[in-house]
mmCIF file of C-alpha atoms in Angstrom:
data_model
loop_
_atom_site.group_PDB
_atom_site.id
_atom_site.type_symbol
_atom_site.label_atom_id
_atom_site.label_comp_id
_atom_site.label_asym_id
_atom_site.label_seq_id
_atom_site.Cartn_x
_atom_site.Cartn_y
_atom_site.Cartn_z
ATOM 1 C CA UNK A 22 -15.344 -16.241 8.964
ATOM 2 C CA UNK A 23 -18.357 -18.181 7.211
ATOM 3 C CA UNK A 24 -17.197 -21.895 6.657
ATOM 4 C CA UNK A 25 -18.585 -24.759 5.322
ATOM 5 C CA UNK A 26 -17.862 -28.622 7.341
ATOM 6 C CA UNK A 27 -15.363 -26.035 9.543
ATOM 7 C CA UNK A 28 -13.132 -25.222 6.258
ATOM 8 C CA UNK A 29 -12.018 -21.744 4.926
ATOM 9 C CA UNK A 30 -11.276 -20.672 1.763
ATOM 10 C CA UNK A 31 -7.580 -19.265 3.189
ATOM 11 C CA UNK A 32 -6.242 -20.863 5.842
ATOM 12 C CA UNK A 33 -4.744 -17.460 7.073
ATOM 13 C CA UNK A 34 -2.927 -19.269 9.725
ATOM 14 C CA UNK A 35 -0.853 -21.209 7.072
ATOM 15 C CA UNK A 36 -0.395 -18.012 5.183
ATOM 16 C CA UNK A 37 1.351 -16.247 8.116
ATOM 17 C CA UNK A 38 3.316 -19.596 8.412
ATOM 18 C CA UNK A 39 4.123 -20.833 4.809
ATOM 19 C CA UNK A 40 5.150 -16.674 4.553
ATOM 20 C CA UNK A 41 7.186 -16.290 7.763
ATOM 21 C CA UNK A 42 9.119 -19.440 6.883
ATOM 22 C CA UNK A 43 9.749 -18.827 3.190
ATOM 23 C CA UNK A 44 10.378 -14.876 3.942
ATOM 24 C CA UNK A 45 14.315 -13.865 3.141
ATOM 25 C CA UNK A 46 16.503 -13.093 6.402
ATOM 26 C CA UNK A 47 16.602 -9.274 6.512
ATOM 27 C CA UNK A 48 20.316 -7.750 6.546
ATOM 28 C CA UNK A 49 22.929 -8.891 9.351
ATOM 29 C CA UNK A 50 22.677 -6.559 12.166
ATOM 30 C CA UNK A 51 23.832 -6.465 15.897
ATOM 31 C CA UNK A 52 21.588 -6.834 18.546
ATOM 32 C CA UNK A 53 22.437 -2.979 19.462
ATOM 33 C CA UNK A 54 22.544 -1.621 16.351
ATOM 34 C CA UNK A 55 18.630 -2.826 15.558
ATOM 35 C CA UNK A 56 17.647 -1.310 19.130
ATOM 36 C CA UNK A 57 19.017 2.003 17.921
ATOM 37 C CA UNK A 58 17.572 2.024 14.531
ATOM 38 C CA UNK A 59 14.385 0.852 16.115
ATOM 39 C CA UNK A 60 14.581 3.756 18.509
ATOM 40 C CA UNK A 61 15.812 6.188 15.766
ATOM 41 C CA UNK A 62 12.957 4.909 13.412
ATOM 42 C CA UNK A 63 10.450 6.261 16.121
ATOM 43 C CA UNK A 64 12.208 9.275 16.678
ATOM 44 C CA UNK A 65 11.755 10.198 13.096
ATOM 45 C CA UNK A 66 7.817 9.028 12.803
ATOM 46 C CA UNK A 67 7.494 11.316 15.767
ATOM 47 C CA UNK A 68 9.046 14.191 14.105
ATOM 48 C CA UNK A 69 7.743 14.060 11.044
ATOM 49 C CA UNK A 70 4.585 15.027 12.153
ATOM 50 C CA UNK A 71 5.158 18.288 12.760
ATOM 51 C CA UNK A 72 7.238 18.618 9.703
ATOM 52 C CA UNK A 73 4.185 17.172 7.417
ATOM 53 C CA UNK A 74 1.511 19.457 9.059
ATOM 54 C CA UNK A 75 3.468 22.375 8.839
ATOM 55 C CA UNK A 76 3.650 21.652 5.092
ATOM 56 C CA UNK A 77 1.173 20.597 4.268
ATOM 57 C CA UNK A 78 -1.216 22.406 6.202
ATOM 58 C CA UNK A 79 -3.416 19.418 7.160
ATOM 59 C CA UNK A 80 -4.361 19.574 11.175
ATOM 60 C CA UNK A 81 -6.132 17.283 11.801
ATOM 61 C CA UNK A 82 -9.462 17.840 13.961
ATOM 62 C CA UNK A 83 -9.994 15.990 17.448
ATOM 63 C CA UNK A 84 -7.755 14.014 16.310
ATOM 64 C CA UNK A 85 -4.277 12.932 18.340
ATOM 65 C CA UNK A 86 -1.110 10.967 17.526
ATOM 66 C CA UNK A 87 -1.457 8.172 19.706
ATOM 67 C CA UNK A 88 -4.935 7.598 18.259
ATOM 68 C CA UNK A 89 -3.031 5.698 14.989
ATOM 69 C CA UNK A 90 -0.176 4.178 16.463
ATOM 70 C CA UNK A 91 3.256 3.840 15.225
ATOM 71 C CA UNK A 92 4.894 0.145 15.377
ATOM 72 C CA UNK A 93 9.095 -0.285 13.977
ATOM 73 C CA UNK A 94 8.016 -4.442 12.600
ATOM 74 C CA UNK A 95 10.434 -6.797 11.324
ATOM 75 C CA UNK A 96 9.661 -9.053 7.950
ATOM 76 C CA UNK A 97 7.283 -11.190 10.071
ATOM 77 C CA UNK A 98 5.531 -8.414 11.865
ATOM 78 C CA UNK A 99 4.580 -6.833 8.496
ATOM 79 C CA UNK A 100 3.112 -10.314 7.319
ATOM 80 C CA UNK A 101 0.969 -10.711 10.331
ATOM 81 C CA UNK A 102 -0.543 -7.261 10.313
ATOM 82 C CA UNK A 103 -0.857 -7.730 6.772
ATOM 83 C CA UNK A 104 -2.821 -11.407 6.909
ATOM 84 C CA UNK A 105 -4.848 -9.201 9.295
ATOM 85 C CA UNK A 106 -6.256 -6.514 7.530
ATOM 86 C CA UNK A 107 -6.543 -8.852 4.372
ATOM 87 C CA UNK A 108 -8.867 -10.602 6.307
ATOM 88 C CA UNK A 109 -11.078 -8.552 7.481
ATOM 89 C CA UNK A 110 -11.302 -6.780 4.029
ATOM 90 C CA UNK A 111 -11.904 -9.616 2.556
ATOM 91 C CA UNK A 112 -14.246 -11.414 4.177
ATOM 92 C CA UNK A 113 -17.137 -10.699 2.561
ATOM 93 C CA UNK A 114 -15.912 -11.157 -1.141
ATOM 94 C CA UNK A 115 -14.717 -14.930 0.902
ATOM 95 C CA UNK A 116 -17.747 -15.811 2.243
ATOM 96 C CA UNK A 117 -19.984 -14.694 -0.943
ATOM 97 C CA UNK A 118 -17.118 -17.187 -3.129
ATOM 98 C CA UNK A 119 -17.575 -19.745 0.117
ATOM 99 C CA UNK A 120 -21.549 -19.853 -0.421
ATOM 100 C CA UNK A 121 -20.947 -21.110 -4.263
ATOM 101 C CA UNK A 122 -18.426 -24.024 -3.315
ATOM 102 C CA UNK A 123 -20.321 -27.567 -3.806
ATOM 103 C CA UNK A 124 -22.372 -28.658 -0.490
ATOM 104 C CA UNK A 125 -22.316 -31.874 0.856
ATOM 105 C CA UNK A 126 -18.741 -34.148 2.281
ATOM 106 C CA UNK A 127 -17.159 -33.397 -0.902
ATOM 107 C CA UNK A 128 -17.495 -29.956 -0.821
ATOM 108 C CA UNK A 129 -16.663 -29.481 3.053
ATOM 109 C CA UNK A 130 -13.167 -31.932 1.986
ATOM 110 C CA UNK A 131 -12.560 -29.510 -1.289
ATOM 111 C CA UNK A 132 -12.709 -26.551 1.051
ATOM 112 C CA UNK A 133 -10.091 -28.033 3.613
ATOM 113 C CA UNK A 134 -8.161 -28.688 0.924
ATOM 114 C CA UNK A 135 -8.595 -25.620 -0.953
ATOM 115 C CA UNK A 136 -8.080 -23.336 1.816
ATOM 116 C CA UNK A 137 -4.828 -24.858 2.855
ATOM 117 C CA UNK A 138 -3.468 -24.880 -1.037
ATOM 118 C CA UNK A 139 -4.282 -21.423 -0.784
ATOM 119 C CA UNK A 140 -3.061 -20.224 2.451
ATOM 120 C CA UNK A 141 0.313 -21.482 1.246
ATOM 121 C CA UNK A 142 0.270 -19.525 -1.986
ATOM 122 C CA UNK A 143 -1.186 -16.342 -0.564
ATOM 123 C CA UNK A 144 1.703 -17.092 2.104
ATOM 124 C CA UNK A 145 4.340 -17.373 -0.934
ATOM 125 C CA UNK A 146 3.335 -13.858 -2.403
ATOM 126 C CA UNK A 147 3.415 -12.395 1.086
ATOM 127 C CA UNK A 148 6.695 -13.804 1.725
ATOM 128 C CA UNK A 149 7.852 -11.961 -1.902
ATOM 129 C CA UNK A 150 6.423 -8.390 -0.886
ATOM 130 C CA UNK A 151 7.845 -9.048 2.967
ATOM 131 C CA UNK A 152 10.995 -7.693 1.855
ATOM 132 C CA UNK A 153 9.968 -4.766 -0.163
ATOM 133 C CA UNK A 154 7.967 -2.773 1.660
ATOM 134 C CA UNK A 155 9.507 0.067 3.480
ATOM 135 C CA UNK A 156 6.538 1.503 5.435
ATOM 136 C CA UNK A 157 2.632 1.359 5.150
ATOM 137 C CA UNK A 158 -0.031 2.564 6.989
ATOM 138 C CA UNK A 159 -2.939 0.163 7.088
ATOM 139 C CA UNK A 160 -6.407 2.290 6.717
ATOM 140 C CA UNK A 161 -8.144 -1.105 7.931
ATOM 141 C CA UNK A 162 -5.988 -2.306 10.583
ATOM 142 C CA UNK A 163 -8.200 -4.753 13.032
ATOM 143 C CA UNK A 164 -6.112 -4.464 16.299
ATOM 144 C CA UNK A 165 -4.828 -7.916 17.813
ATOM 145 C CA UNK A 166 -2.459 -8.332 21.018
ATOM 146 C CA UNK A 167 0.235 -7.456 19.456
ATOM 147 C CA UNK A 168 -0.935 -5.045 16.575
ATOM 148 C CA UNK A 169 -3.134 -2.405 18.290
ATOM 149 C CA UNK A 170 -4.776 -0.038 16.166
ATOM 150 C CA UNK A 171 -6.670 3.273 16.248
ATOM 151 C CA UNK A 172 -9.103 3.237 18.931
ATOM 152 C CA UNK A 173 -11.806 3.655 15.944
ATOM 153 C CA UNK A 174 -11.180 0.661 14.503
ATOM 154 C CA UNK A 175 -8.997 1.471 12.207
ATOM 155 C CA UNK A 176 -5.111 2.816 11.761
ATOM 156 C CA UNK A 177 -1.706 2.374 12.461
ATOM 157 C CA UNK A 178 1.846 3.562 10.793
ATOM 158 C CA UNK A 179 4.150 0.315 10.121
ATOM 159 C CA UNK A 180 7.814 0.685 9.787
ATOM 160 C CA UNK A 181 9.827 -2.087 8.280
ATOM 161 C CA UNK A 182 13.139 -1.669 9.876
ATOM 162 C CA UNK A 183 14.924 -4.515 7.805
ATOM 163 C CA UNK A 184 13.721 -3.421 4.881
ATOM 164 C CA UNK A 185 14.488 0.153 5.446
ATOM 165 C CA UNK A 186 18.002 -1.116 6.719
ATOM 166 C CA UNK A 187 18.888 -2.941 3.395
ATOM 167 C CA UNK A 188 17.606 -0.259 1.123
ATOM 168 C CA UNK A 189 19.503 2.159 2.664
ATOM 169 C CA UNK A 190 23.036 -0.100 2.448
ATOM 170 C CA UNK A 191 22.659 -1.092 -1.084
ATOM 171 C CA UNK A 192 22.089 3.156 -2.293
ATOM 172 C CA UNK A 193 24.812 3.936 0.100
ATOM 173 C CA UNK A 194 22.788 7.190 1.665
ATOM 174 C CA UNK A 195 23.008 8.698 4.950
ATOM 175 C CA UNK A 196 21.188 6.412 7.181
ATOM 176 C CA UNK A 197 19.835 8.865 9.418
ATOM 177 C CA UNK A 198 18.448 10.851 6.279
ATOM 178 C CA UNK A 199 17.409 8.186 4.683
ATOM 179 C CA UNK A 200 15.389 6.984 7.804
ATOM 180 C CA UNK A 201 13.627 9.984 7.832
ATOM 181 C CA UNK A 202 12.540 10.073 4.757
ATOM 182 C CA UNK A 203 11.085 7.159 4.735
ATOM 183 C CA UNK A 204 9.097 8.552 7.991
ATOM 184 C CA UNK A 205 7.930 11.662 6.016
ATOM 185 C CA UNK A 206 5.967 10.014 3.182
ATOM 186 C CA UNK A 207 4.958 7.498 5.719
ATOM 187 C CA UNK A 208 3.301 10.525 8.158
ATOM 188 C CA UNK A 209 2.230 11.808 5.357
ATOM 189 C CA UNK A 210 -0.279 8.940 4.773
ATOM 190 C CA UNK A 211 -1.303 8.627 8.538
ATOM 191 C CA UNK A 212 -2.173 12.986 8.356
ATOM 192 C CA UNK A 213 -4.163 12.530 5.343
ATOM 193 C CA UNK A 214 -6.401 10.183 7.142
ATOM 194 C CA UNK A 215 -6.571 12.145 9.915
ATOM 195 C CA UNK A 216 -7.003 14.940 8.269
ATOM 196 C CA UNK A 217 -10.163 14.275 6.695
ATOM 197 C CA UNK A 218 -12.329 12.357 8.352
ATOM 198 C CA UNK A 219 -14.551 11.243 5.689
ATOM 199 C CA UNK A 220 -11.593 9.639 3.588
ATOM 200 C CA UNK A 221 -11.288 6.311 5.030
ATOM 201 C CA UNK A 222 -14.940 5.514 5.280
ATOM 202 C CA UNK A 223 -15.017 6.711 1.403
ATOM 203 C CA UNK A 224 -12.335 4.267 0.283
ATOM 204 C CA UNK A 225 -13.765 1.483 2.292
ATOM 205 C CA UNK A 226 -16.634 1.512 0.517
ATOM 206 C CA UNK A 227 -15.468 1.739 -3.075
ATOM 207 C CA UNK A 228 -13.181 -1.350 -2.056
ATOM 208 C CA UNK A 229 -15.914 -2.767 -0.615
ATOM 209 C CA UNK A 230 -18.158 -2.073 -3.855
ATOM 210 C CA UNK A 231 -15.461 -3.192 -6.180
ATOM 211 C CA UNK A 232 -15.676 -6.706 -3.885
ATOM 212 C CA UNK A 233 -19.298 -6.934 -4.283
ATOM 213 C CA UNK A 234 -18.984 -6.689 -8.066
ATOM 214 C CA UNK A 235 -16.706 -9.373 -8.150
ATOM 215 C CA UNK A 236 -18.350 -12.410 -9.970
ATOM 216 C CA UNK A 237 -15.526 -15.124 -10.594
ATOM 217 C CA UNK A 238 -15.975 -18.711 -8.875
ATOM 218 C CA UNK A 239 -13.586 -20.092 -6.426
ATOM 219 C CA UNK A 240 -11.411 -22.277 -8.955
ATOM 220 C CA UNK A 241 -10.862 -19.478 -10.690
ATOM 221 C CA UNK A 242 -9.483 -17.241 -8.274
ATOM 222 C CA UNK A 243 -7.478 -20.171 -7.007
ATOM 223 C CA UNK A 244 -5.828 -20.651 -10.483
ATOM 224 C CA UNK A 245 -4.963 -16.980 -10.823
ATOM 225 C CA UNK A 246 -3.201 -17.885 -6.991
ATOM 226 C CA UNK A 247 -1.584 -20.337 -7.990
ATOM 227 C CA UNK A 248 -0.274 -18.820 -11.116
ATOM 228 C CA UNK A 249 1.363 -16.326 -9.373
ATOM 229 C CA UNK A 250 2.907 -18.526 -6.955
ATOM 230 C CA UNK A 251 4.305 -20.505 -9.585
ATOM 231 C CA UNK A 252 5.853 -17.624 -10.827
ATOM 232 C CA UNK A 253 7.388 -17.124 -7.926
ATOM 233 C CA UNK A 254 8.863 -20.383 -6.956
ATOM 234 C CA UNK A 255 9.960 -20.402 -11.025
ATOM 235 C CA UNK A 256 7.497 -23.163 -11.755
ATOM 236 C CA UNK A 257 6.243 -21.349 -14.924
ATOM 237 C CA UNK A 258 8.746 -21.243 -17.908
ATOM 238 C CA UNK A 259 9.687 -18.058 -19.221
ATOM 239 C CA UNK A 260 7.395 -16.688 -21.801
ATOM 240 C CA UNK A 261 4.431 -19.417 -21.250
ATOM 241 C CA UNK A 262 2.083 -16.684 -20.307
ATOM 242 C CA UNK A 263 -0.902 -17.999 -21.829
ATOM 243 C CA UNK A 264 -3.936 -15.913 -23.527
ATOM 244 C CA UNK A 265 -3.782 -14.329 -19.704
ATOM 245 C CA UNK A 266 -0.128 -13.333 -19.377
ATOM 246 C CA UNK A 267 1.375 -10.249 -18.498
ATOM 247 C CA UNK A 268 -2.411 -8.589 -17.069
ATOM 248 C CA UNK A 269 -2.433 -8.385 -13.159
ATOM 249 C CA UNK A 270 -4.725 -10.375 -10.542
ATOM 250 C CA UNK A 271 -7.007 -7.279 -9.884
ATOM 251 C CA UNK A 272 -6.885 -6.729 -13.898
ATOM 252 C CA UNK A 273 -8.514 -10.521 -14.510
ATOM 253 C CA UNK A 274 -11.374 -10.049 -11.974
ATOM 254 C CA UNK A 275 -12.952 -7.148 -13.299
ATOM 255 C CA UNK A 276 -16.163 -6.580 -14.481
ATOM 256 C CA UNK A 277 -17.488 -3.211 -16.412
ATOM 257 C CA UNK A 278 -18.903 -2.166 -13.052
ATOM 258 C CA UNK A 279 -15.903 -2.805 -11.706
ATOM 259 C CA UNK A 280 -13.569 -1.216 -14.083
ATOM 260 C CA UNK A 281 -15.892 2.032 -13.059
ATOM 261 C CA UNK A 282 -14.857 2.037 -9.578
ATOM 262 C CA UNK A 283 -11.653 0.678 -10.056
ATOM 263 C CA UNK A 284 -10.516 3.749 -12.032
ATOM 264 C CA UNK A 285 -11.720 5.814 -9.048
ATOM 265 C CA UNK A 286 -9.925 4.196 -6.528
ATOM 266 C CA UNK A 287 -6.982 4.272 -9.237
ATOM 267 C CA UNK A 288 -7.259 8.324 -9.209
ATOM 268 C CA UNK A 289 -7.445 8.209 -5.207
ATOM 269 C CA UNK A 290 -4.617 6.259 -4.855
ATOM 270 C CA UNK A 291 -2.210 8.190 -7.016
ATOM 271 C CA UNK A 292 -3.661 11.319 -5.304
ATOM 272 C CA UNK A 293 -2.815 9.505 -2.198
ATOM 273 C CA UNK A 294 0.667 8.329 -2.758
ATOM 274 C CA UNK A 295 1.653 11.087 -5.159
ATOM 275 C CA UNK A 296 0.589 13.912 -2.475
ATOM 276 C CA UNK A 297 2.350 11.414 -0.126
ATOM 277 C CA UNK A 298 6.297 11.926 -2.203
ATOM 278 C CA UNK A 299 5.708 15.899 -2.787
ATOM 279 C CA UNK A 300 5.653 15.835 0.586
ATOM 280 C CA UNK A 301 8.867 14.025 1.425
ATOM 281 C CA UNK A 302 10.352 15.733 -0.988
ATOM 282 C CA UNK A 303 8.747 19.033 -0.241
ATOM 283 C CA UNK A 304 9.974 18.934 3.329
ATOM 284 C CA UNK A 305 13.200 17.286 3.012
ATOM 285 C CA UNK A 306 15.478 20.110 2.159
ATOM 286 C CA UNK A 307 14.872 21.746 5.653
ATOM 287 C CA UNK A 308 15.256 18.415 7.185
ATOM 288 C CA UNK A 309 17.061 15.868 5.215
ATOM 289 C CA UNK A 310 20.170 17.242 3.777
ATOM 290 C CA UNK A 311 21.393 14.504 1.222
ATOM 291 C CA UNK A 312 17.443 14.384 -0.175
ATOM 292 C CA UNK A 313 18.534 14.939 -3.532
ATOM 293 C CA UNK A 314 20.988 12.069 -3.764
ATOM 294 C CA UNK A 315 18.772 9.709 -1.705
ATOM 295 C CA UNK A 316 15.528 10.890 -4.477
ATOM 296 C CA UNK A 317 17.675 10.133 -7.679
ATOM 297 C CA UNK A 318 19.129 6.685 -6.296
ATOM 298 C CA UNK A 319 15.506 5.641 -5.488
ATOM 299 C CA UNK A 320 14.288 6.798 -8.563
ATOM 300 C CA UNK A 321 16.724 4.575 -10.144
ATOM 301 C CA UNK A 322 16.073 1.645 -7.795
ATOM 302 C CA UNK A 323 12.266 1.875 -8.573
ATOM 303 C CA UNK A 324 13.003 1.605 -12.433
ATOM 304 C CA UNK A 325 14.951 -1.044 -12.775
ATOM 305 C CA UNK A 326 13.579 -3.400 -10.148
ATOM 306 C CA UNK A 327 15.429 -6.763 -9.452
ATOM 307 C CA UNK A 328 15.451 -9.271 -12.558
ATOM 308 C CA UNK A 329 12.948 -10.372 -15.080
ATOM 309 C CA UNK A 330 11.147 -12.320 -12.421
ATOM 310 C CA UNK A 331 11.110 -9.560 -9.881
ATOM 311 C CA UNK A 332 9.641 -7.377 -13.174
ATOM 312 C CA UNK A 333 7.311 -10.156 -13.961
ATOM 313 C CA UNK A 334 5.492 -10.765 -10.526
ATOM 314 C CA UNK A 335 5.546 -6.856 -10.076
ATOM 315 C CA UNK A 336 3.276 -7.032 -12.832
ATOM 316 C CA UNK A 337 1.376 -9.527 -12.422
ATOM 317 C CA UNK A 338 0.513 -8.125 -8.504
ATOM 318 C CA UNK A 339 -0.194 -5.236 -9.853
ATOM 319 C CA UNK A 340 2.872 -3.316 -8.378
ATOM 320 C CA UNK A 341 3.978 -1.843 -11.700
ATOM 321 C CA UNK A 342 0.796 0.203 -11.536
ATOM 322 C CA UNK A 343 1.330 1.783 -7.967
ATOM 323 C CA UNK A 344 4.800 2.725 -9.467
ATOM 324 C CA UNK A 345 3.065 4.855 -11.908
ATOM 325 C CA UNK A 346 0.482 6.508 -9.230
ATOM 326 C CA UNK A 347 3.745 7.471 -7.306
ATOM 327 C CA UNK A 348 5.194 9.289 -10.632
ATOM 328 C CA UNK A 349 1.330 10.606 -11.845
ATOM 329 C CA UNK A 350 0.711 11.664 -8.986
ATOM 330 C CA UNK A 351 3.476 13.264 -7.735
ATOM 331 C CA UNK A 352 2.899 15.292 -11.297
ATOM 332 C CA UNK A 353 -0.686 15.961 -10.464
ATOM 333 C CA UNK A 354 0.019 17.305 -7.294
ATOM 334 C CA UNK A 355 2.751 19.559 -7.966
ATOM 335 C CA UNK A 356 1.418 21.089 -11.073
ATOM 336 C CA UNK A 357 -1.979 22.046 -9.219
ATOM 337 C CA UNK A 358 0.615 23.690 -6.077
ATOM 338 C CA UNK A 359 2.686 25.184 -8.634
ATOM 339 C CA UNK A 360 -0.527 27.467 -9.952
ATOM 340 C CA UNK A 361 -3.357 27.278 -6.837
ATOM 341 C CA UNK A 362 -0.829 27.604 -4.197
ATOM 342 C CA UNK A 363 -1.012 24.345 -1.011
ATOM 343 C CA UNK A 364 -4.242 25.623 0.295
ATOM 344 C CA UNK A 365 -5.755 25.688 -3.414
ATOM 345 C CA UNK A 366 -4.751 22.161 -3.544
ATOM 346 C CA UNK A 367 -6.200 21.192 -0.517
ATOM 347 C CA UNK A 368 -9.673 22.047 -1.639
ATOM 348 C CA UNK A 369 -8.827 18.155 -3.055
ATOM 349 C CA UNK A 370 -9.836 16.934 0.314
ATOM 350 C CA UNK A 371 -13.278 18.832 0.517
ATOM 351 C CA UNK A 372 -15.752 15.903 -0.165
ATOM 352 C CA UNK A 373 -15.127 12.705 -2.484
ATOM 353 C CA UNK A 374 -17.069 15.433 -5.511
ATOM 354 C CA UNK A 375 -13.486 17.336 -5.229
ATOM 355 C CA UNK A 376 -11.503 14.059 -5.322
ATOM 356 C CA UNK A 377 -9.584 14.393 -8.909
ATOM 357 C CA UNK A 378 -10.913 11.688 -11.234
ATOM 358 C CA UNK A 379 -8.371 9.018 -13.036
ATOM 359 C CA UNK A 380 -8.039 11.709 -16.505
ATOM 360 C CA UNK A 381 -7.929 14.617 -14.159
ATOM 361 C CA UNK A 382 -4.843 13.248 -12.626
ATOM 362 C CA UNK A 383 -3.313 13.223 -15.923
ATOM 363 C CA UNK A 384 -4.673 16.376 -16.579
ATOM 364 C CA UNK A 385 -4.442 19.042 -13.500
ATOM 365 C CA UNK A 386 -5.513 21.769 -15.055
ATOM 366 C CA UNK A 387 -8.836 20.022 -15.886
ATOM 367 C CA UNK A 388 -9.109 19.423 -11.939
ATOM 368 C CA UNK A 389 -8.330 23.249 -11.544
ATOM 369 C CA UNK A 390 -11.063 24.229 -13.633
ATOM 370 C CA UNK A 391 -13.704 22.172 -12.365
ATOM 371 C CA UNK A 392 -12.933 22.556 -8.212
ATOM 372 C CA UNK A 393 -11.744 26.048 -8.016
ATOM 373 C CA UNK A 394 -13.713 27.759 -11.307
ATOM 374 C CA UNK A 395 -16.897 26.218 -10.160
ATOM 375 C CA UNK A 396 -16.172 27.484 -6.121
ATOM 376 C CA UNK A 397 -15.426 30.784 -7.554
ATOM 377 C CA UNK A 398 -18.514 31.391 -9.799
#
């Protein structure tokens, strides 16, 4: 990464620390009972993708399962492959913020110390979502020794067995059911980029635009950090939001040019994730016999969250919106199956031109009239 005097702006090393230390134990287990949910875990990924691409009817062309790997992490795992892809990503918005720091000793010392204040608070945030997530799979996944990745450069399916493990314990589901579940919306992402071919290079580069656009000077970001850190470790009282409060990180950073793309990626993403629960949902009545109980007692776990300052940093990350691209999307998706059939809704995955914008996602029928009236005329 660029530096100036040797400093970076994150000191992603201390992040992966600070995080790793600060991260809550995951749920008490036996040494043979992880081994078997680890080894169940990939038994399920492995299944599912059969199940998904019989469903959904996404095959994916020259493409093959051990191209995007499949790797059962534990809290720290997630963090480091995590730290990872942040990195990469966002490198260039880092060096272009790097470039405007002061020159000189003083600069070079404010950038030591900078980077390390940050590395811990970007560490504290990790440390918060460490716990929560269930699965991912990372689009921009640099590979390291012990990440590896797609053999393009890009890909791989994380399962958070801890995570999964407690969720499943405080609903009180069928684990096994409940484990593959998880797998199916999971799969569901990794066939969708493998699927279409162009999709990941498309979404990199809208990121990577929305990054560009980004004009806000190093203190600034830092602040917003540090804000949400505080939050975190309770340092902020209750209600002393300032003119700022209750709008997200990526909400304070935008510009009009970004607010353009942003509400594309927005539609993407709720395509993305929706597509990715009609799915799991879709399939899990062959496969997953308790799936209505397990859906509802989700449902009700999303909605009510964990406490006010559970709600609050939700917010403030930003993770109140993906709740609602799960529930739009999942809307979007199933009305458009319900009238053009699955292969009428694939047509979605054409070219980024058939990609449903942000108001078509609220408004499917406007997506059906533009993609399939205009292929039919």
């Amino acid at each position: 990464m660029t530096s100036i005097g040797g400093a970076e702006m994150v000191d992603w090393n201390l992040a992966v620390a600070t995080a790793t230390r600060l991260v809550r134990p995951g749920p008490e287990i036996s040494r043979e009972e992880a081994r078997e949910v680890v080894a169940e875990l990939r038994r399920h990924a492995k299944a599912s993708e059969e199940h998904v691409r019989a469903f959904t009817r996404m095959i994916p062309e020259g493409a093959h399962p051990e191209d995007t790997p499949v790797l059962v992490v534990d809290r720290a795992g997630w963090i480091k492959a995590n730290v990872a892809g942040f990195r990469e990503l966002l490198r260039p918005l880092l060096g272009k913020m790097q470039d405007r720091r002061p020159g000189g000793p003083g600069g070079a010392v404010l950038g030591a110390v900078g980077g390390k204040v940050t590395g811990v608070e970007v560490g504290m945030l990790l440390s918060f979502l460490a716990s929560r997530v269930l699965g991912q799979y990372e689009t921009f996944a640099p590979a390291t020794r012990e990440l590896p990745a797609s053999v393009d450069g890009g890909g791989r399916l994380l399962l958070v067995a801890p995570n999964i493990v407690h969720v499943e314990r405080e609903l009180d589901v069928d684990p096994h059911d409940f484990r593959l579940w998880v797998a199916l919306h999971e799969e569901t992402h990794r066939t969708q980029f493998t699927g279409v071919p162009w999709l990941r290079d498309h979404l990199q580069g809208e990121i990577q635009s929305f990054l560009d656009e980004t004009d806000i000077d190093p203190m600034t970001l830092l602040e917003r950090l540090r804000e949400a850190a505080q939050s975190l470790a309770g340092g902020r009282p209750e209600g002393e939001d300032g003119e700022d409060g209750g709008r997200s990180l990526v909400e304070l950073v935008q510009t009009p040019a970004q607010r353009e793309i942003l509400s594309r990626l927005t539609a993407v993403m709720s395509l993305l994730e929706g597509h990715a629960d009609y799915v799991m949902d879709g399939v899990g009545p062959e496969v997953v016999s308790s799936v209505g109980e397990i859906r509802e007692k989700f449902q009700q776990r999303r909605a009510r969250g964990a406490g006010r300052l559970d709600q609050a940093l939700r917010k403030l990350l930003g993770l109140d919106a993906k709740l609602r691209q799960y529930r739009d999307g999942e809307r979007f998706v199933r009305a458009v199956v319900d009238e053009v059939g699955m292969d009428g809704f694939n047509r979605a995955w054409t070219s980024p031109n058939t990609l449903p914008t942000k108001a078509e996602i609220a408004k499917p029928a406007d997506w059906i009239a533009r993609v399939h009236r205009k292929a039919e005329s």
